[in-house]
Short mmCIF file of C-alpha atoms in Angstrom, two decimals:
data_model
loop_
_atom_site.label_atom_id
_atom_site.label_comp_id
_atom_site.label_asym_id
_atom_site.label_seq_id
_atom_site.Cartn_x
_atom_site.Cartn_y
_atom_site.Cartn_z
CA UNK A 1 180.30 -28.76 60.41
CA UNK A 2 177.04 -29.03 62.41
CA UNK A 3 175.06 -28.79 59.20
CA UNK A 4 177.20 -31.50 57.61
CA UNK A 5 176.54 -33.79 60.57
CA UNK A 6 172.79 -33.21 60.31
CA UNK A 7 172.90 -33.99 56.61
CA UNK A 8 174.99 -37.10 57.23
CA UNK A 9 172.59 -38.42 59.86
CA UNK A 10 169.52 -37.74 57.69
CA UNK A 11 171.09 -39.36 54.68
CA UNK A 12 172.31 -42.42 56.60
CA UNK A 13 168.91 -42.89 58.31
CA UNK A 14 167.03 -42.64 55.02
CA UNK A 15 169.37 -45.06 53.30
CA UNK A 16 169.12 -47.60 56.14
CA UNK A 17 165.30 -47.34 56.27
CA UNK A 18 165.13 -47.81 52.53
CA UNK A 19 167.46 -50.81 52.41
CA UNK A 20 165.87 -52.65 55.33
CA UNK A 21 162.24 -52.21 54.33
CA UNK A 22 161.73 -51.64 50.65
CA UNK A 23 164.65 -52.63 48.43
CA UNK A 24 163.41 -56.23 47.95
CA UNK A 25 159.65 -55.98 48.28
CA UNK A 26 158.78 -53.17 45.90
CA UNK A 27 158.41 -53.55 42.17
CA UNK A 28 160.86 -52.02 39.72
CA UNK A 29 158.90 -48.80 39.13
CA UNK A 30 158.63 -47.88 42.80
CA UNK A 31 162.24 -48.86 43.43
CA UNK A 32 163.31 -46.55 40.61
CA UNK A 33 161.46 -43.63 42.20
CA UNK A 34 162.97 -44.27 45.62
CA UNK A 35 166.47 -44.65 44.22
CA UNK A 36 166.00 -41.34 42.38
CA UNK A 37 165.03 -39.62 45.63
CA UNK A 38 167.96 -41.15 47.44
CA UNK A 39 170.56 -40.21 44.86
CA UNK A 40 169.13 -36.69 44.69
CA UNK A 41 169.70 -36.36 48.43
CA UNK A 42 173.19 -37.75 48.03
CA UNK A 43 173.85 -35.20 45.29
CA UNK A 44 172.77 -32.35 47.59
CA UNK A 45 174.97 -33.70 50.34
CA UNK A 46 177.97 -33.95 48.00
CA UNK A 47 177.39 -30.39 46.81
CA UNK A 48 177.21 -29.23 50.40
CA UNK A 49 180.41 -31.02 51.29
CA UNK A 50 182.24 -29.52 48.32
CA UNK A 51 180.77 -26.09 49.07
CA UNK A 52 181.95 -26.22 52.65
CA UNK A 53 185.45 -27.04 51.49
CA UNK A 54 185.40 -24.11 49.10
CA UNK A 55 183.90 -21.68 51.63
CA UNK A 56 180.57 -21.39 49.79
CA UNK A 57 178.07 -18.94 51.22
CA UNK A 58 176.00 -20.20 54.17
CA UNK A 59 172.75 -19.38 52.33
CA UNK A 60 173.39 -22.02 49.65
CA UNK A 61 174.29 -24.56 52.35
CA UNK A 62 171.05 -23.79 54.15
CA UNK A 63 169.05 -24.26 50.92
CA UNK A 64 170.64 -27.64 50.32
CA UNK A 65 169.84 -28.66 53.89
CA UNK A 66 166.16 -27.70 53.51
CA UNK A 67 165.89 -29.56 50.23
CA UNK A 68 167.43 -32.68 51.75
CA UNK A 69 165.08 -32.64 54.75
CA UNK A 70 162.04 -32.19 52.50
CA UNK A 71 163.12 -35.08 50.31
CA UNK A 72 163.56 -37.25 53.41
CA UNK A 73 160.00 -36.41 54.54
CA UNK A 74 158.58 -37.15 51.09
CA UNK A 75 160.42 -40.45 51.05
CA UNK A 76 158.93 -41.46 54.39
CA UNK A 77 155.40 -40.59 53.24
CA UNK A 78 155.89 -42.45 49.99
CA UNK A 79 157.21 -45.54 51.77
CA UNK A 80 154.23 -45.63 54.14
CA UNK A 81 151.83 -45.43 51.19
CA UNK A 82 153.70 -48.21 49.39
CA UNK A 83 153.57 -50.41 52.49
CA UNK A 84 149.79 -50.05 52.80
CA UNK A 85 149.27 -50.78 49.10
CA UNK A 86 151.60 -53.78 49.22
CA UNK A 87 149.84 -55.20 52.29
CA UNK A 88 146.40 -54.79 50.72
CA UNK A 89 147.53 -56.46 47.50
CA UNK A 90 149.07 -59.36 49.41
CA UNK A 91 145.85 -59.93 51.35
CA UNK A 92 143.85 -59.83 48.13
CA UNK A 93 146.17 -62.31 46.45
CA UNK A 94 145.86 -64.76 49.35
CA UNK A 95 142.06 -64.64 49.12
CA UNK A 96 142.25 -65.61 45.46
CA UNK A 97 145.21 -67.96 45.32
CA UNK A 98 144.23 -70.47 48.00
CA UNK A 99 140.74 -71.31 46.64
CA UNK A 100 141.96 -71.66 43.04
CA UNK A 101 144.85 -73.90 44.11
CA UNK A 102 142.28 -76.03 45.94
CA UNK A 103 140.18 -76.33 42.77
CA UNK A 104 143.21 -77.29 40.69
CA UNK A 105 144.62 -79.50 43.47
CA UNK A 106 147.98 -77.95 42.71
CA UNK A 107 150.19 -75.57 44.71
CA UNK A 108 152.07 -73.03 42.63
CA UNK A 109 155.76 -72.47 43.19
CA UNK A 110 155.45 -69.05 41.51
CA UNK A 111 152.24 -67.42 42.75
CA UNK A 112 152.61 -64.57 40.27
CA UNK A 113 151.75 -66.95 37.44
CA UNK A 114 148.41 -67.74 39.04
CA UNK A 115 147.70 -64.06 39.65
CA UNK A 116 148.50 -63.28 36.02
CA UNK A 117 146.27 -66.11 34.77
CA UNK A 118 143.30 -64.59 36.62
CA UNK A 119 143.88 -60.96 35.59
CA UNK A 120 141.74 -59.59 32.76
CA UNK A 121 143.13 -56.85 30.54
CA UNK A 122 140.40 -54.46 31.74
CA UNK A 123 142.33 -54.08 35.02
CA UNK A 124 144.89 -51.97 33.12
CA UNK A 125 147.76 -53.44 35.08
CA UNK A 126 151.16 -54.52 33.81
CA UNK A 127 149.86 -58.08 33.42
CA UNK A 128 146.94 -59.97 31.89
CA UNK A 129 146.15 -63.58 31.11
CA UNK A 130 146.49 -63.23 27.32
CA UNK A 131 150.03 -64.63 27.01
CA UNK A 132 149.32 -67.55 29.34
CA UNK A 133 146.10 -68.22 27.43
CA UNK A 134 148.14 -68.64 24.23
CA UNK A 135 150.52 -71.24 25.67
CA UNK A 136 147.71 -72.91 27.66
CA UNK A 137 145.55 -73.32 24.56
CA UNK A 138 148.38 -75.09 22.72
CA UNK A 139 149.37 -77.23 25.73
CA UNK A 140 145.81 -78.38 26.45
CA UNK A 141 145.23 -79.24 22.80
CA UNK A 142 148.37 -81.37 22.68
CA UNK A 143 147.64 -83.01 26.04
CA UNK A 144 144.09 -83.94 25.00
CA UNK A 145 145.24 -85.23 21.61
CA UNK A 146 147.93 -87.34 23.28
CA UNK A 147 145.41 -88.74 25.76
CA UNK A 148 143.03 -90.00 23.08
CA UNK A 149 145.86 -91.10 20.78
CA UNK A 150 147.24 -93.38 23.51
CA UNK A 151 143.92 -95.17 23.96
CA UNK A 152 144.12 -98.68 22.61
CA UNK A 153 143.10 -99.83 20.14
CA UNK A 154 143.87 -96.61 18.31
CA UNK A 155 141.19 -94.23 17.09
CA UNK A 156 141.31 -93.11 13.48
CA UNK A 157 142.33 -89.55 12.60
CA UNK A 158 138.76 -88.33 12.07
CA UNK A 159 137.65 -89.59 15.46
CA UNK A 160 140.73 -88.15 17.18
CA UNK A 161 140.03 -84.74 15.66
CA UNK A 162 136.40 -84.78 16.78
CA UNK A 163 137.29 -85.85 20.32
CA UNK A 164 139.90 -83.10 20.65
CA UNK A 165 137.44 -80.49 19.39
CA UNK A 166 134.75 -81.64 21.81
CA UNK A 167 137.17 -81.55 24.75
CA UNK A 168 138.68 -78.08 24.30
CA UNK A 169 136.09 -76.06 22.40
CA UNK A 170 135.25 -72.68 23.95
CA UNK A 171 131.74 -73.56 25.07
CA UNK A 172 132.89 -76.64 26.95
CA UNK A 173 135.80 -74.83 28.62
CA UNK A 174 133.36 -72.11 29.68
CA UNK A 175 131.13 -74.78 31.18
CA UNK A 176 134.13 -76.21 33.05
CA UNK A 177 134.90 -72.74 34.45
CA UNK A 178 131.27 -72.28 35.50
CA UNK A 179 131.12 -75.65 37.26
CA UNK A 180 134.24 -74.83 39.23
CA UNK A 181 132.95 -71.26 39.81
CA UNK A 182 136.20 -69.79 38.54
CA UNK A 183 134.41 -66.60 37.44
CA UNK A 184 134.37 -65.31 41.01
CA UNK A 185 138.18 -65.26 41.14
CA UNK A 186 138.75 -63.33 37.90
CA UNK A 187 140.32 -59.91 38.49
CA UNK A 188 138.34 -57.73 36.10
CA UNK A 189 136.50 -54.40 35.82
CA UNK A 190 134.02 -56.01 33.44
CA UNK A 191 130.61 -55.76 35.10
CA UNK A 192 129.48 -58.95 33.41
CA UNK A 193 132.11 -60.81 35.40
CA UNK A 194 131.99 -58.81 38.61
CA UNK A 195 128.30 -59.47 39.15
CA UNK A 196 127.01 -63.00 39.59
CA UNK A 197 126.40 -63.46 35.86
CA UNK A 198 127.31 -67.14 35.67
CA UNK A 199 124.38 -69.11 37.00
CA UNK A 200 124.41 -72.60 38.40
CA UNK A 201 123.71 -75.56 36.17
CA UNK A 202 124.96 -76.96 32.90
CA UNK A 203 122.93 -74.73 30.57
CA UNK A 204 125.41 -72.93 28.33
CA UNK A 205 122.80 -70.25 27.61
CA UNK A 206 123.22 -69.03 31.18
CA UNK A 207 126.87 -68.12 30.59
CA UNK A 208 127.10 -64.36 30.09
CA UNK A 209 130.74 -64.29 28.98
CA UNK A 210 131.69 -67.78 27.72
CA UNK A 211 134.73 -66.61 25.76
CA UNK A 212 136.33 -64.99 28.80
CA UNK A 213 135.59 -68.03 30.96
CA UNK A 214 137.17 -70.32 28.38
CA UNK A 215 140.20 -68.02 28.21
CA UNK A 216 140.63 -68.27 31.98
CA UNK A 217 140.76 -72.08 31.87
CA UNK A 218 143.38 -71.94 29.11
CA UNK A 219 145.37 -69.30 31.01
CA UNK A 220 145.34 -71.43 34.16
CA UNK A 221 146.61 -74.36 32.11
CA UNK A 222 149.37 -72.13 30.75
CA UNK A 223 150.31 -70.99 34.24
CA UNK A 224 150.52 -74.57 35.53
CA UNK A 225 152.48 -75.62 32.42
CA UNK A 226 155.09 -72.90 33.01
CA UNK A 227 155.20 -73.59 36.75
CA UNK A 228 155.88 -77.26 35.97
CA UNK A 229 158.74 -76.25 33.66
CA UNK A 230 156.83 -77.40 30.55
CA UNK A 231 156.07 -80.92 31.80
CA UNK A 232 153.09 -81.97 29.66
CA UNK A 233 152.52 -85.27 31.49
CA UNK A 234 152.15 -83.58 34.89
CA UNK A 235 149.95 -80.89 33.35
CA UNK A 236 147.56 -83.53 32.04
CA UNK A 237 147.52 -85.33 35.40
CA UNK A 238 146.14 -82.10 36.90
CA UNK A 239 143.82 -80.95 34.12
CA UNK A 240 142.35 -84.33 33.23
CA UNK A 241 140.18 -84.02 36.30
CA UNK A 242 139.63 -80.27 35.92
CA UNK A 243 138.33 -80.75 32.36
CA UNK A 244 136.19 -83.73 33.46
CA UNK A 245 137.52 -85.56 30.42
CA UNK A 246 135.76 -88.81 31.38
CA UNK A 247 132.48 -87.15 30.33
CA UNK A 248 133.65 -87.21 26.70
CA UNK A 249 132.21 -90.34 25.12
CA UNK A 250 134.70 -92.34 23.09
CA UNK A 251 133.14 -94.14 20.06
CA UNK A 252 132.64 -97.84 20.73
CA UNK A 253 133.41 -98.81 17.15
CA UNK A 254 136.90 -97.32 17.00
CA UNK A 255 139.32 -99.12 14.71
CA UNK A 256 142.48 -100.99 15.64
CA UNK A 257 145.76 -100.29 13.87
CA UNK A 258 145.33 -103.52 11.93
CA UNK A 259 142.05 -102.35 10.42
CA UNK A 260 143.39 -98.86 9.65
CA UNK A 261 146.26 -100.29 7.58
CA UNK A 262 144.31 -103.17 6.04
CA UNK A 263 144.21 -101.76 2.47
CA UNK A 264 148.00 -101.48 2.29
CA UNK A 265 148.47 -104.89 3.84
CA UNK A 266 146.07 -106.54 1.39
CA UNK A 267 147.76 -104.82 -1.57
CA UNK A 268 151.19 -106.06 -0.41
CA UNK A 269 149.92 -109.58 0.17
CA UNK A 270 148.43 -109.77 -3.33
CA UNK A 271 151.71 -108.54 -4.84
CA UNK A 272 153.78 -111.20 -3.05
CA UNK A 273 151.45 -113.99 -4.21
CA UNK A 274 151.20 -112.55 -7.73
CA UNK A 275 147.44 -112.19 -7.46
CA UNK A 276 145.37 -109.50 -9.09
CA UNK A 277 145.08 -106.09 -7.42
CA UNK A 278 142.20 -105.59 -4.95
CA UNK A 279 139.08 -103.99 -6.43
CA UNK A 280 136.78 -101.99 -4.11
CA UNK A 281 133.12 -101.33 -4.85
CA UNK A 282 130.61 -99.16 -2.92
CA UNK A 283 127.73 -101.19 -1.55
CA UNK A 284 125.79 -98.59 0.42
CA UNK A 285 125.95 -94.90 1.26
CA UNK A 286 123.17 -93.50 3.45
CA UNK A 287 122.62 -90.39 5.53
CA UNK A 288 121.75 -90.87 9.20
CA UNK A 289 121.32 -88.61 12.23
CA UNK A 290 125.06 -88.26 12.89
CA UNK A 291 126.24 -88.07 9.28
CA UNK A 292 126.90 -90.41 6.38
CA UNK A 293 127.43 -94.17 6.64
CA UNK A 294 129.27 -96.22 4.02
CA UNK A 295 129.69 -99.88 3.18
CA UNK A 296 132.28 -101.19 0.68
CA UNK A 297 133.18 -104.61 -0.67
CA UNK A 298 136.52 -105.84 -2.03
CA UNK A 299 137.38 -108.66 -4.39
CA UNK A 300 140.70 -110.25 -5.34
CA UNK A 301 141.46 -112.76 -8.12
CA UNK A 302 143.45 -115.56 -6.47
CA UNK A 303 144.84 -118.89 -7.68
CA UNK A 304 141.63 -120.55 -6.48
CA UNK A 305 139.29 -118.03 -8.06
CA UNK A 306 137.83 -114.67 -7.11
CA UNK A 307 137.52 -114.02 -3.38
CA UNK A 308 135.09 -111.33 -2.30
CA UNK A 309 134.11 -109.83 1.08
CA UNK A 310 131.85 -107.03 2.29
CA UNK A 311 132.96 -104.69 5.05
CA UNK A 312 131.12 -103.22 8.02
CA UNK A 313 129.25 -99.90 8.06
CA UNK A 314 131.63 -96.98 8.65
CA UNK A 315 131.48 -93.18 8.79
CA UNK A 316 133.98 -92.56 5.95
CA UNK A 317 134.65 -94.32 2.62
CA UNK A 318 138.28 -94.92 3.62
CA UNK A 319 137.26 -96.66 6.84
CA UNK A 320 134.69 -98.73 4.93
CA UNK A 321 137.33 -99.91 2.43
CA UNK A 322 139.73 -100.73 5.27
CA UNK A 323 137.02 -102.74 6.98
CA UNK A 324 136.38 -104.77 3.83
CA UNK A 325 140.10 -105.38 3.29
CA UNK A 326 140.58 -106.46 6.91
CA UNK A 327 137.74 -108.99 6.78
CA UNK A 328 139.03 -110.40 3.48
CA UNK A 329 142.53 -110.79 4.93
CA UNK A 330 141.09 -112.70 7.87
CA UNK A 331 139.14 -115.01 5.59
CA UNK A 332 142.27 -115.68 3.50
CA UNK A 333 144.23 -116.59 6.59
#
């Protein structure tokens, strides 16, 4: 009976210590180990209780008691080690999280998302930024496209594509990361990141690992996007400043929606008035520093004779034809 009391006290003390200190704060792997130790002790105690009822030999009871005590000691040592590791990790996380939140001007509700976004796969942990990079890449692309699409008058599709590419291409995202000095917060065993490889300035040649730096920006965007419960508008409010999007120059000669649809409008107008179909002719096509430039003219046979108008210089034949059609429509009105 004395042995049973000792076992009961040891088991109760271990269970209480475990529940009060470690059931909620440890991750699933450590909790599984501790639960295994606890249930092993409980199994020994149950065996001992059954053995005492059946008048089992004292030697087997003594062996069970020794095993239980040893397991209790191992549990205490293991818990102390876990506490020190957990405390060190928490301190490390605080030293990373606060500065990055200051850069983003956003406070995470789920800090684990931020930690994951800054963890490179070389750390060999159970997390890395790769998944967040995937969703962040898509979210940033859509947010940037929406931003430029909503500018009025509207940009044409070619200009929208070029602006989106300029805003979120890898080299520019790497430059953004370097300007905000995000490289110093990346959790990685890569020596190129751990040493001060990213120099000051805007020279992209100074960036030792531009792809990784670009990935980090996308992963941070993914983390914010998830933390905001997939709110794209709020994400863009935060990352518009982070990406320094105002540095992207919008073409001054962007077309309005009226100009973009001018060919269709002119065709419909001619059909209603029973005029001849519009005829477009190339006037000029020349190569310049930033690509080709085109000029088209359009003529329509009306009741009063042939009306003809030349359009403005544009970067694509389609835009040049639209320009000519728009100017002819205005002259007809």
